[in-house]
Short mmCIF file of C-alpha atoms in Angstrom, two decimals:
data_model
loop_
_atom_site.label_atom_id
_atom_site.label_comp_id
_atom_site.label_asym_id
_atom_site.label_seq_id
_atom_site.Cartn_x
_atom_site.Cartn_y
_atom_site.Cartn_z
CA MET X 26 -24.37 -31.46 -59.27
CA ALA X 27 -26.99 -31.52 -56.54
CA ASP X 28 -29.74 -34.10 -56.17
CA ILE X 29 -32.36 -31.38 -55.76
CA ILE X 30 -32.26 -27.67 -56.61
CA ILE X 31 -34.97 -25.41 -55.21
CA ILE X 32 -35.29 -21.98 -56.84
CA GLY X 33 -36.42 -19.42 -54.30
CA ALA X 34 -35.77 -18.90 -50.58
CA GLY X 35 -39.09 -17.34 -49.66
CA VAL X 36 -41.37 -18.91 -47.08
CA VAL X 37 -42.65 -21.47 -49.61
CA GLY X 38 -39.19 -22.47 -50.86
CA CYS X 39 -37.93 -22.77 -47.28
CA SER X 40 -40.95 -24.86 -46.32
CA VAL X 41 -40.25 -27.24 -49.20
CA ALA X 42 -36.53 -27.35 -48.32
CA ARG X 43 -37.27 -28.20 -44.69
CA ALA X 44 -39.73 -30.94 -45.67
CA LEU X 45 -37.30 -32.53 -48.15
CA SER X 46 -34.42 -32.36 -45.65
CA ARG X 47 -35.94 -35.49 -44.10
CA TYR X 48 -34.49 -37.48 -47.00
CA GLU X 49 -31.05 -38.64 -48.15
CA ALA X 50 -30.42 -36.03 -50.82
CA GLU X 51 -28.04 -33.17 -51.50
CA ILE X 52 -30.32 -30.14 -51.62
CA LEU X 53 -29.33 -26.68 -52.82
CA VAL X 54 -31.56 -23.59 -52.53
CA LEU X 55 -30.73 -20.75 -54.96
CA ASP X 56 -31.97 -17.19 -54.55
CA ALA X 57 -31.18 -13.95 -56.35
CA ALA X 58 -31.32 -11.88 -53.17
CA CYS X 59 -28.87 -11.57 -50.29
CA ASP X 60 -30.94 -13.42 -47.69
CA VAL X 61 -33.94 -15.57 -46.96
CA ALA X 62 -37.38 -13.94 -47.38
CA GLU X 63 -36.23 -10.92 -49.40
CA GLY X 64 -39.28 -10.89 -51.68
CA ALA X 65 -42.99 -11.07 -50.83
CA SER X 66 -42.20 -13.09 -47.71
CA LYS X 67 -40.76 -10.07 -45.91
CA ALA X 68 -43.43 -7.55 -46.97
CA ASN X 69 -46.95 -8.83 -46.43
CA SER X 70 -49.71 -8.67 -43.84
CA GLY X 71 -48.50 -11.61 -41.76
CA ILE X 72 -52.01 -13.08 -41.66
CA VAL X 73 -52.67 -16.81 -41.40
CA HIS X 74 -55.96 -16.85 -43.26
CA ALA X 75 -58.49 -19.43 -42.14
CA GLY X 76 -59.60 -20.26 -45.70
CA TYR X 77 -63.02 -18.64 -46.16
CA ASP X 78 -61.94 -16.51 -49.14
CA ALA X 79 -60.61 -19.22 -51.49
CA VAL X 80 -62.91 -20.69 -54.14
CA PRO X 81 -64.04 -24.18 -53.06
CA GLY X 82 -62.34 -26.99 -54.95
CA THR X 83 -59.21 -25.02 -55.80
CA LEU X 84 -55.70 -25.76 -54.63
CA LYS X 85 -55.78 -22.39 -52.89
CA ALA X 86 -58.69 -23.53 -50.76
CA LYS X 87 -57.25 -26.95 -49.96
CA LEU X 88 -53.73 -25.76 -49.14
CA ASN X 89 -54.89 -22.64 -47.29
CA VAL X 90 -57.10 -24.59 -44.89
CA ARG X 91 -54.54 -27.36 -44.33
CA GLY X 92 -51.70 -24.86 -43.86
CA ALA X 93 -53.67 -22.82 -41.34
CA GLN X 94 -54.37 -25.99 -39.37
CA MET X 95 -50.63 -26.73 -39.25
CA TYR X 96 -49.54 -23.33 -37.94
CA PRO X 97 -50.16 -23.66 -34.17
CA GLU X 98 -48.06 -26.81 -33.77
CA LEU X 99 -45.44 -25.90 -36.39
CA THR X 100 -44.74 -22.41 -35.02
CA LYS X 101 -44.40 -23.89 -31.53
CA GLU X 102 -41.88 -26.42 -32.86
CA LEU X 103 -39.90 -23.74 -34.71
CA GLY X 104 -40.12 -21.10 -31.99
CA VAL X 105 -41.87 -18.53 -34.21
CA PRO X 106 -44.29 -15.94 -32.77
CA TYR X 107 -47.87 -16.80 -33.71
CA ARG X 108 -51.26 -15.87 -32.27
CA GLN X 109 -54.74 -17.06 -33.20
CA ASN X 110 -56.43 -13.72 -32.68
CA GLY X 111 -59.39 -14.17 -35.00
CA ALA X 112 -60.64 -11.87 -37.75
CA MET X 113 -63.70 -9.90 -38.78
CA ILE X 114 -64.75 -9.03 -42.32
CA LEU X 115 -66.86 -5.90 -42.02
CA ALA X 116 -69.96 -5.01 -44.00
CA PHE X 117 -71.04 -1.37 -44.29
CA SER X 118 -74.20 -1.97 -46.33
CA GLU X 119 -76.79 -4.64 -46.96
CA ASP X 120 -75.09 -5.32 -50.29
CA ASP X 121 -71.97 -6.13 -48.32
CA ARG X 122 -74.03 -8.53 -46.21
CA ALA X 123 -74.67 -10.59 -49.34
CA THR X 124 -70.89 -10.76 -49.90
CA LEU X 125 -70.41 -12.01 -46.33
CA ARG X 126 -73.02 -14.72 -46.84
CA LYS X 127 -71.11 -15.88 -49.90
CA LEU X 128 -67.85 -15.93 -47.92
CA LEU X 129 -69.56 -17.82 -45.10
CA ASP X 130 -70.82 -20.44 -47.55
CA GLN X 131 -67.36 -20.73 -49.16
CA GLY X 132 -65.70 -21.10 -45.78
CA ILE X 133 -68.11 -23.83 -44.67
CA ARG X 134 -67.58 -25.71 -47.95
CA ASN X 135 -63.80 -25.38 -47.48
CA GLY X 136 -64.02 -26.87 -44.00
CA VAL X 137 -63.35 -23.72 -41.94
CA LYS X 138 -64.79 -24.09 -38.43
CA GLU X 139 -66.72 -21.68 -36.19
CA LEU X 140 -67.64 -19.13 -38.86
CA ARG X 141 -70.68 -16.97 -38.18
CA ILE X 142 -72.15 -13.60 -39.14
CA ILE X 143 -72.48 -11.19 -36.22
CA GLU X 144 -74.44 -7.96 -35.98
CA LYS X 145 -73.38 -4.40 -35.11
CA GLU X 146 -74.00 -4.68 -31.37
CA GLU X 147 -71.73 -7.70 -30.98
CA ILE X 148 -69.04 -6.17 -33.23
CA LEU X 149 -68.86 -3.02 -31.10
CA ALA X 150 -68.85 -5.09 -27.91
CA LEU X 151 -65.85 -7.07 -29.17
CA GLU X 152 -64.08 -4.17 -30.90
CA PRO X 153 -65.31 -0.78 -29.58
CA GLN X 154 -63.02 1.23 -31.92
CA THR X 155 -64.92 -0.02 -34.97
CA SER X 156 -66.88 2.53 -37.01
CA GLU X 157 -70.50 3.09 -35.98
CA ASN X 158 -71.36 2.71 -39.68
CA VAL X 159 -70.72 -1.03 -39.57
CA VAL X 160 -73.77 -3.19 -40.32
CA CYS X 161 -72.54 -6.73 -39.68
CA ALA X 162 -69.40 -8.85 -39.95
CA LEU X 163 -68.19 -12.35 -40.67
CA LEU X 164 -66.43 -13.55 -37.51
CA VAL X 165 -63.50 -15.91 -38.20
CA PRO X 166 -62.17 -17.20 -34.85
CA THR X 167 -59.52 -19.47 -36.42
CA SER X 168 -57.67 -16.69 -38.28
CA GLY X 169 -54.18 -15.96 -36.94
CA ILE X 170 -51.15 -13.69 -37.18
CA VAL X 171 -47.48 -14.60 -37.55
CA SER X 172 -44.16 -12.93 -38.30
CA PRO X 173 -43.71 -13.95 -41.96
CA TYR X 174 -39.96 -13.40 -42.26
CA GLU X 175 -39.28 -15.05 -38.89
CA MET X 176 -41.26 -18.04 -40.16
CA ALA X 177 -39.03 -18.22 -43.24
CA PHE X 178 -35.83 -17.85 -41.18
CA ALA X 179 -36.89 -20.67 -38.85
CA LEU X 180 -37.78 -22.98 -41.74
CA ALA X 181 -34.42 -22.24 -43.39
CA ASP X 182 -32.49 -22.85 -40.17
CA HIS X 183 -34.21 -26.20 -39.65
CA ALA X 184 -33.46 -27.19 -43.24
CA ALA X 185 -29.83 -26.11 -42.88
CA VAL X 186 -29.12 -28.13 -39.73
CA ASN X 187 -30.36 -31.12 -41.71
CA GLY X 188 -27.92 -30.54 -44.57
CA VAL X 189 -29.67 -28.16 -46.97
CA LYS X 190 -27.32 -25.57 -48.49
CA PHE X 191 -28.42 -22.01 -49.30
CA GLN X 192 -26.71 -19.87 -51.93
CA PHE X 193 -27.68 -16.21 -52.26
CA GLY X 194 -26.83 -13.61 -54.88
CA THR X 195 -27.55 -16.23 -57.54
CA ARG X 196 -30.21 -15.09 -60.00
CA VAL X 197 -31.65 -17.86 -62.17
CA SER X 198 -32.15 -16.84 -65.80
CA SER X 199 -33.38 -20.08 -67.37
CA VAL X 200 -33.90 -23.79 -66.77
CA SER X 201 -33.84 -26.73 -69.18
CA TYR X 202 -33.96 -30.52 -68.99
CA ARG X 203 -31.50 -32.51 -71.08
CA GLU X 204 -29.39 -35.65 -70.81
CA GLY X 205 -31.20 -36.83 -67.70
CA SER X 206 -30.78 -33.74 -65.52
CA TRP X 207 -31.95 -30.19 -65.03
CA HIS X 208 -29.55 -27.42 -66.07
CA VAL X 209 -30.03 -24.14 -64.26
CA GLN X 210 -28.40 -21.05 -65.76
CA THR X 211 -27.62 -18.38 -63.19
CA SER X 212 -25.65 -15.19 -62.66
CA GLN X 213 -23.00 -17.40 -61.01
CA GLY X 214 -22.79 -20.00 -63.79
CA GLU X 215 -24.60 -23.25 -64.49
CA TYR X 216 -25.89 -25.63 -61.83
CA SER X 217 -27.26 -29.11 -62.42
CA ALA X 218 -29.58 -31.39 -60.50
CA ARG X 219 -31.58 -34.54 -60.99
CA ILE X 220 -34.67 -32.88 -59.51
CA LEU X 221 -35.80 -29.26 -59.84
CA VAL X 222 -38.37 -27.43 -57.69
CA ASN X 223 -39.64 -24.04 -58.87
CA CYS X 224 -40.59 -21.78 -55.93
CA ALA X 225 -39.43 -18.60 -57.64
CA GLY X 226 -42.11 -16.08 -56.70
CA TYR X 227 -42.61 -13.47 -59.40
CA SER X 228 -40.37 -15.50 -61.78
CA SER X 229 -42.27 -18.73 -61.18
CA ALA X 230 -44.52 -18.42 -64.25
CA GLU X 231 -41.51 -17.96 -66.52
CA PHE X 232 -39.91 -21.16 -65.20
CA HIS X 233 -43.27 -22.97 -65.30
CA ASN X 234 -43.38 -22.33 -69.04
CA GLN X 235 -39.73 -23.38 -69.48
CA MET X 236 -40.38 -26.60 -67.57
CA GLY X 237 -43.01 -27.78 -70.02
CA GLY X 238 -46.07 -25.84 -68.99
CA GLU X 239 -47.67 -23.11 -71.00
CA GLY X 240 -49.80 -20.03 -70.59
CA ALA X 241 -48.76 -19.11 -67.06
CA ARG X 242 -48.32 -15.40 -66.45
CA ILE X 243 -47.65 -13.40 -63.32
CA ILE X 244 -49.15 -9.97 -62.69
CA ASN X 245 -47.01 -8.05 -60.22
CA ARG X 246 -49.38 -6.61 -57.65
CA ARG X 247 -47.91 -4.09 -55.21
CA GLY X 248 -49.34 -3.44 -51.77
CA GLN X 249 -48.38 -0.44 -49.61
CA TYR X 250 -48.55 -0.38 -45.80
CA TYR X 251 -48.20 1.78 -42.72
CA ILE X 252 -46.77 0.46 -39.44
CA LEU X 253 -47.69 2.25 -36.23
CA ASP X 254 -45.60 2.14 -33.06
CA HIS X 255 -46.54 -0.03 -30.08
CA PRO X 256 -49.59 1.54 -28.41
CA ASP X 257 -50.19 1.10 -24.68
CA VAL X 258 -53.37 -0.76 -25.60
CA LEU X 259 -53.96 -2.21 -29.06
CA PRO X 260 -56.97 -0.58 -30.73
CA PHE X 261 -58.06 -3.94 -32.14
CA ASP X 262 -57.40 -7.49 -31.06
CA HIS X 263 -58.95 -9.07 -34.15
CA THR X 264 -57.65 -8.58 -37.67
CA MET X 265 -60.19 -6.20 -39.19
CA PHE X 266 -60.90 -6.69 -42.90
CA GLN X 267 -63.34 -4.97 -45.24
CA CYS X 268 -65.26 -6.82 -47.92
CA PRO X 269 -62.85 -8.14 -50.58
CA THR X 270 -62.74 -7.00 -54.18
CA ARG X 271 -61.45 -8.61 -57.37
CA MET X 272 -58.03 -7.08 -56.57
CA GLY X 273 -57.65 -8.71 -53.18
CA LYS X 274 -58.77 -8.80 -49.57
CA GLY X 275 -58.82 -5.03 -49.19
CA ILE X 276 -57.38 -2.66 -46.60
CA LEU X 277 -57.00 -4.19 -43.16
CA VAL X 278 -56.30 -2.84 -39.68
CA ALA X 279 -54.46 -5.48 -37.71
CA PRO X 280 -52.29 -6.07 -34.70
CA THR X 281 -48.94 -7.73 -35.30
CA VAL X 282 -47.39 -10.45 -33.16
CA HIS X 283 -44.92 -7.85 -31.88
CA GLY X 284 -47.60 -5.39 -30.74
CA ASN X 285 -47.55 -2.89 -33.61
CA VAL X 286 -50.55 -1.89 -35.71
CA LEU X 287 -50.50 -2.64 -39.45
CA LEU X 288 -52.55 -0.75 -42.05
CA GLY X 289 -52.86 -1.83 -45.69
CA PRO X 290 -52.29 -3.07 -48.32
CA THR X 291 -53.20 -1.32 -51.54
CA ALA X 292 -53.47 -3.38 -54.74
CA GLU X 293 -51.64 -1.84 -57.70
CA ASP X 294 -50.63 -3.79 -60.82
CA ILE X 295 -47.12 -2.72 -61.85
CA GLU X 296 -44.55 -3.72 -64.46
CA ASP X 297 -41.41 -4.07 -62.35
CA PRO X 298 -41.65 -6.84 -59.71
CA GLU X 299 -38.85 -5.20 -57.72
CA ASP X 300 -40.51 -1.78 -57.57
CA THR X 301 -41.19 -1.61 -53.84
CA GLN X 302 -41.33 2.16 -53.53
CA THR X 303 -44.17 3.78 -51.65
CA THR X 304 -46.18 6.62 -53.13
CA GLN X 305 -48.14 9.47 -51.60
CA ALA X 306 -51.24 8.41 -53.53
CA GLY X 307 -50.96 4.82 -52.35
CA LEU X 308 -50.40 5.74 -48.72
CA ASP X 309 -53.29 8.21 -48.87
CA ASP X 310 -55.50 5.34 -50.07
CA VAL X 311 -54.37 3.19 -47.14
CA LEU X 312 -55.43 5.85 -44.66
CA ARG X 313 -58.69 6.71 -46.42
CA TYR X 314 -59.90 3.12 -46.43
CA ALA X 315 -58.48 2.22 -43.01
CA ARG X 316 -60.50 5.08 -41.49
CA LEU X 317 -63.70 3.42 -42.73
CA THR X 318 -62.91 0.71 -40.18
CA TRP X 319 -61.21 2.90 -37.56
CA PRO X 320 -62.47 6.51 -37.65
CA ALA X 321 -60.18 7.56 -34.77
CA LEU X 322 -57.05 6.51 -36.68
CA SER X 323 -54.08 8.86 -36.32
CA VAL X 324 -50.69 8.37 -37.95
CA ARG X 325 -48.80 10.46 -35.41
CA SER X 326 -47.37 7.18 -34.09
CA ALA X 327 -46.37 5.88 -37.56
CA VAL X 328 -42.81 4.51 -37.49
CA THR X 329 -42.46 3.56 -41.15
CA ASN X 330 -44.23 2.56 -44.32
CA PHE X 331 -43.26 -0.08 -46.88
CA SER X 332 -44.54 -2.02 -49.84
CA GLY X 333 -44.33 -5.58 -51.13
CA VAL X 334 -45.10 -7.17 -54.48
CA ARG X 335 -47.17 -10.33 -54.66
CA ALA X 336 -47.20 -12.71 -57.61
CA HIS X 337 -50.76 -12.90 -58.95
CA GLU X 338 -51.10 -15.72 -61.48
CA ILE X 339 -53.74 -14.89 -64.10
CA HIS X 340 -55.58 -18.22 -63.68
CA GLU X 341 -56.44 -17.33 -60.05
CA ASP X 342 -55.09 -20.54 -58.49
CA PHE X 343 -51.84 -21.92 -57.15
CA LEU X 344 -49.75 -24.03 -59.52
CA VAL X 345 -48.41 -26.83 -57.31
CA GLY X 346 -47.36 -30.25 -58.51
CA LYS X 347 -45.26 -32.16 -61.05
CA MET X 348 -43.79 -30.48 -64.12
CA GLY X 349 -42.25 -32.77 -66.73
CA GLU X 350 -39.32 -35.10 -66.05
CA HIS X 351 -38.25 -34.81 -62.40
CA GLY X 352 -39.61 -31.27 -62.22
CA TYR X 353 -41.95 -29.79 -59.58
CA GLU X 354 -43.33 -26.38 -58.76
CA ALA X 355 -45.11 -24.08 -56.35
CA ALA X 356 -45.90 -21.13 -58.63
CA GLY X 357 -48.21 -18.13 -58.38
CA MET X 358 -48.05 -18.20 -54.59
CA GLU X 359 -49.84 -14.96 -53.77
CA SER X 360 -52.08 -14.56 -50.72
CA PRO X 361 -52.83 -16.92 -48.99
CA GLY X 362 -49.36 -18.23 -49.85
CA LEU X 363 -48.00 -17.59 -46.36
CA SER X 364 -50.94 -19.47 -44.83
CA ALA X 365 -50.54 -22.33 -47.30
CA ALA X 366 -46.73 -22.63 -47.13
CA PRO X 367 -46.57 -25.50 -44.59
CA ALA X 368 -49.14 -27.47 -46.59
CA VAL X 369 -47.26 -26.82 -49.85
CA GLY X 370 -44.12 -28.23 -48.24
CA GLU X 371 -46.09 -31.25 -47.03
CA MET X 372 -47.70 -31.82 -50.45
CA LEU X 373 -44.48 -31.55 -52.45
CA GLU X 374 -42.54 -33.65 -49.93
CA LYS X 375 -44.97 -36.53 -50.37
CA LEU X 376 -45.14 -36.16 -54.16
CA ILE X 377 -41.38 -35.88 -54.68
CA ALA X 378 -40.44 -38.60 -52.18
CA GLU X 379 -42.82 -41.09 -53.80
CA SER X 380 -42.12 -40.14 -57.42
CA GLU X 381 -38.34 -40.01 -57.01
CA ASN X 382 -37.97 -42.96 -54.59
CA LEU X 383 -36.18 -40.87 -51.97
CA THR X 384 -34.83 -42.63 -48.90
CA ARG X 385 -35.92 -41.21 -45.57
CA LYS X 386 -33.09 -40.41 -43.15
CA SER X 387 -32.74 -42.61 -40.09
CA SER X 388 -32.62 -39.47 -37.95
CA TRP X 389 -33.78 -35.91 -38.49
CA LYS X 390 -32.39 -33.16 -36.28
CA PRO X 391 -34.92 -31.00 -34.43
CA ALA X 392 -35.25 -27.29 -35.10
CA PRO X 393 -32.63 -25.10 -33.40
CA VAL X 394 -33.79 -23.65 -30.10
CA HIS X 395 -33.50 -19.87 -29.75
CA ASN X 396 -33.54 -17.95 -26.49
CA LYS X 397 -36.63 -16.03 -25.46
CA PRO X 398 -36.37 -12.43 -26.72
CA PHE X 399 -34.87 -10.19 -24.05
CA ASN X 400 -37.67 -7.64 -24.42
CA GLU X 401 -40.24 -10.33 -23.52
CA MET X 402 -38.42 -11.52 -20.38
CA THR X 403 -39.40 -10.79 -16.80
CA LEU X 404 -36.90 -8.91 -14.63
CA GLU X 405 -35.85 -12.20 -13.07
CA GLU X 406 -35.34 -13.78 -16.50
CA ARG X 407 -33.32 -10.78 -17.66
CA ALA X 408 -31.07 -10.98 -14.60
CA ALA X 409 -30.47 -14.68 -15.30
CA ALA X 410 -29.76 -13.96 -18.99
CA VAL X 411 -27.16 -11.33 -18.11
CA GLN X 412 -25.59 -13.70 -15.57
CA ASN X 413 -25.40 -16.38 -18.26
CA ASP X 414 -24.00 -14.00 -20.93
CA PRO X 415 -22.84 -10.49 -19.94
CA LEU X 416 -23.48 -9.31 -23.52
CA ASN X 417 -27.17 -9.45 -22.64
CA GLY X 418 -26.41 -6.51 -20.38
CA LYS X 419 -25.52 -4.34 -23.39
CA ILE X 420 -28.66 -2.92 -25.01
CA ILE X 421 -27.92 -2.09 -28.65
CA CYS X 422 -31.44 -1.20 -29.80
CA ARG X 423 -33.21 0.95 -27.20
CA CYS X 424 -36.56 1.13 -29.00
CA GLU X 425 -37.06 -2.63 -29.18
CA VAL X 426 -34.71 -3.58 -26.28
CA VAL X 427 -32.36 -5.84 -28.26
CA THR X 428 -29.07 -6.93 -26.72
CA GLU X 429 -25.62 -7.44 -28.18
CA ALA X 430 -25.87 -11.14 -27.35
CA GLU X 431 -29.04 -11.42 -29.46
CA ILE X 432 -27.45 -9.66 -32.43
CA ARG X 433 -24.39 -11.89 -32.38
CA ALA X 434 -26.62 -14.97 -32.06
CA ALA X 435 -28.63 -13.83 -35.12
CA ILE X 436 -25.45 -13.64 -37.20
CA ARG X 437 -24.35 -17.09 -36.00
CA ARG X 438 -27.64 -18.86 -36.81
CA PRO X 439 -27.47 -21.77 -39.32
CA VAL X 440 -28.65 -19.35 -42.03
CA GLY X 441 -27.52 -16.21 -40.29
CA ALA X 442 -27.74 -12.49 -40.89
CA THR X 443 -25.11 -10.95 -43.17
CA SER X 444 -26.55 -7.43 -43.41
CA VAL X 445 -28.09 -4.73 -41.24
CA ASP X 446 -31.55 -5.64 -42.58
CA GLY X 447 -30.87 -9.30 -41.87
CA VAL X 448 -30.11 -8.44 -38.24
CA LYS X 449 -33.20 -6.21 -38.10
CA ARG X 450 -35.61 -8.90 -39.22
CA ARG X 451 -34.08 -11.58 -36.98
CA THR X 452 -33.87 -9.45 -33.83
CA ARG X 453 -36.03 -6.32 -34.42
CA ALA X 454 -33.00 -4.07 -33.87
CA GLY X 455 -33.87 -1.02 -35.98
CA MET X 456 -37.63 -1.68 -36.19
CA GLY X 457 -38.61 0.80 -33.49
CA ARG X 458 -39.56 4.45 -33.56
CA CYS X 459 -36.04 5.69 -34.43
CA GLN X 460 -35.75 3.15 -37.29
CA GLY X 461 -32.12 2.32 -36.53
CA GLY X 462 -30.97 5.89 -36.00
CA PHE X 463 -29.40 4.94 -32.68
CA CYS X 464 -28.40 1.28 -33.11
CA SER X 465 -27.27 1.01 -36.75
CA PRO X 466 -23.63 2.12 -36.20
CA ARG X 467 -23.14 -0.50 -33.50
CA VAL X 468 -24.91 -3.17 -35.59
CA VAL X 469 -22.49 -2.39 -38.47
CA GLU X 470 -19.57 -2.77 -36.08
CA ILE X 471 -20.81 -6.13 -34.78
CA LEU X 472 -21.43 -7.44 -38.30
CA SER X 473 -17.89 -6.42 -39.25
CA GLU X 474 -16.48 -8.31 -36.29
CA GLU X 475 -18.61 -11.43 -36.73
CA LEU X 476 -18.21 -11.70 -40.52
CA GLY X 477 -14.52 -10.75 -40.52
CA ILE X 478 -14.95 -7.96 -43.06
CA PRO X 479 -14.14 -4.21 -42.97
CA MET X 480 -16.97 -1.98 -41.81
CA THR X 481 -16.96 -0.38 -45.27
CA GLN X 482 -18.12 -3.73 -46.71
CA VAL X 483 -21.11 -4.12 -44.39
CA ARG X 484 -24.35 -3.66 -46.31
CA LYS X 485 -27.82 -2.56 -45.40
CA GLY X 486 -29.24 -5.25 -47.66
CA GLY X 487 -28.06 -6.44 -51.07
CA LYS X 488 -25.17 -5.54 -53.31
CA GLY X 489 -24.55 -1.80 -53.59
CA SER X 490 -26.12 -0.91 -50.24
CA GLU X 491 -22.90 -0.49 -48.27
CA MET X 492 -23.52 1.57 -45.14
CA LEU X 493 -20.19 3.42 -45.25
CA VAL X 494 -18.28 4.93 -48.16
CA GLY X 495 -14.90 5.05 -46.45
CA THR X 496 -13.00 5.84 -43.24
CA ILE X 497 -12.16 9.18 -41.64
CA GLN X 498 -8.47 8.44 -42.24
CA GLU X 499 -9.09 7.86 -45.94
CA ALA X 500 -11.04 11.11 -46.13
CA GLN X 501 -8.26 12.99 -44.41
CA GLU X 502 -5.62 11.49 -46.71
CA ALA X 503 -7.70 12.35 -49.77
CA LYS X 504 -8.11 15.91 -48.54
CA ALA X 505 -4.39 16.25 -47.83
CA LYS X 506 -3.57 14.94 -51.32
CA GLU X 507 -5.99 17.41 -52.85
CA MET X 508 -4.39 20.30 -50.96
CA GLN X 509 -0.91 19.22 -52.07
CA GLU X 510 -2.00 19.05 -55.71
CA ARG X 511 -3.28 22.61 -55.47
#
C-alpha cells in the first residue's frame, strides 16, 4: 500500500509527482503505457501558450498564465530545451480583426503582458514568408516553445531521484474508496493508497465520476501533424497561428526547439482515444490551411507525420482540485495542458500537503544533470567529450548526430528508456530524415546489452512491437527441419 497513487505519467502526472516528492510519502505512479509521456504528452505542438486564449476567470486561464511564467526558470533547472520565441495570431479579414480584439482583451484580463495588434507592414517585416493576404495579427511576445516529452522525462527523473516509483504496463480499470483507503483495480491486480490523484488523460473523466463527481465526459480530439527536416534557415521564428475556432487553436506553422518545422494540428472528434493513425484527408487539410499562412510551403523536406489525441472535457475547463475523501484530480487537461502543467503541480502540491498534513523532507535532491547534446557542442567541446568518454566518438544516429554514449546514458536515466522509441525521444536517435533506417539496428543492440535481454525481446514501443521475430540461426534450423520433413 502506497501513501499516494498518481494515475497517469504524462507531463501533468509527472509534474504532480515531482512536486509531491518534496514530502515524506511513498508515491507510486501507474500508467498503462510502456513509458513516460506515451499519450498526448508526446504528440502535441510543444507550445507554451501565454494565456490569451483561455476564458477569463477559468482554471484554464489561471493555470495557463501561471504555468507559462514558470517555464523559463523550471526548464533551466531541469535542463529541458525551451525558447521564448513569441507568437502571432493572423487575421486575413476585418472579421478576423474583431476576433483578435477579443483575444487581446481576454489576454489583458488574464494578466498576459506585452500583447498588441500589429498591422501587415510590421508582420511582413518580422516574418517575410507570411502570406501577402494577411491583414493584421495579435503579437504575443511571451509565447514559447518546448520539447513536451523531454519536459515529462525530466520531471519524472527528478521525481524518481526523490523516491517516486513509476510502474508501466499497468492499466487502471476502476477506483473506489472504502475502509479508509483508495482501491485501484488494474491489469496487474489491485493497488491501495491513502491518497489518490487522477491525472489519467483521456480516462480522467471516467475516474472523476468514480471518485464522487458526476457529468464529466471526455471527447477524444485527434490532431494530425507534419514535421519538416531542419532547414538551413527557419522560415519563421515566431509560432504562426490562425484565428481559433470552436474546435481549437487552428493550424499552426512553428519552429521546434530542435530546429524542425511543425505544421498542424487538425481537430477531429473520434471514438477511440488510442487511434493515432494519420489520414490522407487530415494531412491534406494540414497543408491546405498551413499554406494560408505560408504560401511557399513545400513538403519535399517532410521527414514524418504523426497524430495525437487530446482529452477535451465537455465543460470547456480543467477539472483540478479535491475529489471526495483523500482524492484529487487534474482531469480534462487538453491544450493548454502542457503550458499549465507546472502550475497544476504547484496547485495540487499545496492543496494535498495542507489537506493531508504531509511532512516536508529535510532535504530534496536537485534534478539530475545531463550532458549537453553532442550535436550542439562546438568542435572543442566534442573533442573534450570524446576524451572523457570514447563512446562519444561513435556516432550511432548520423541524421541527428547522436553518440553511443548518449544512448547508453538515456537507458541509464532514473526513469530510463526501455524501447527504441524511448531512446528516440530522449536522444533524437531516429528522428532525422532517415527515420531510424540507419541507426535502429544498433539501438536495438545497445538496448539488448543495457537491459540484459535478447535482441528479439527489444520493442519499438509497447507490448507486441518487438523489432525482431527471431535469429538467422533459428530461421536456418526451421528451414532445415522443414526440408527434413519433406
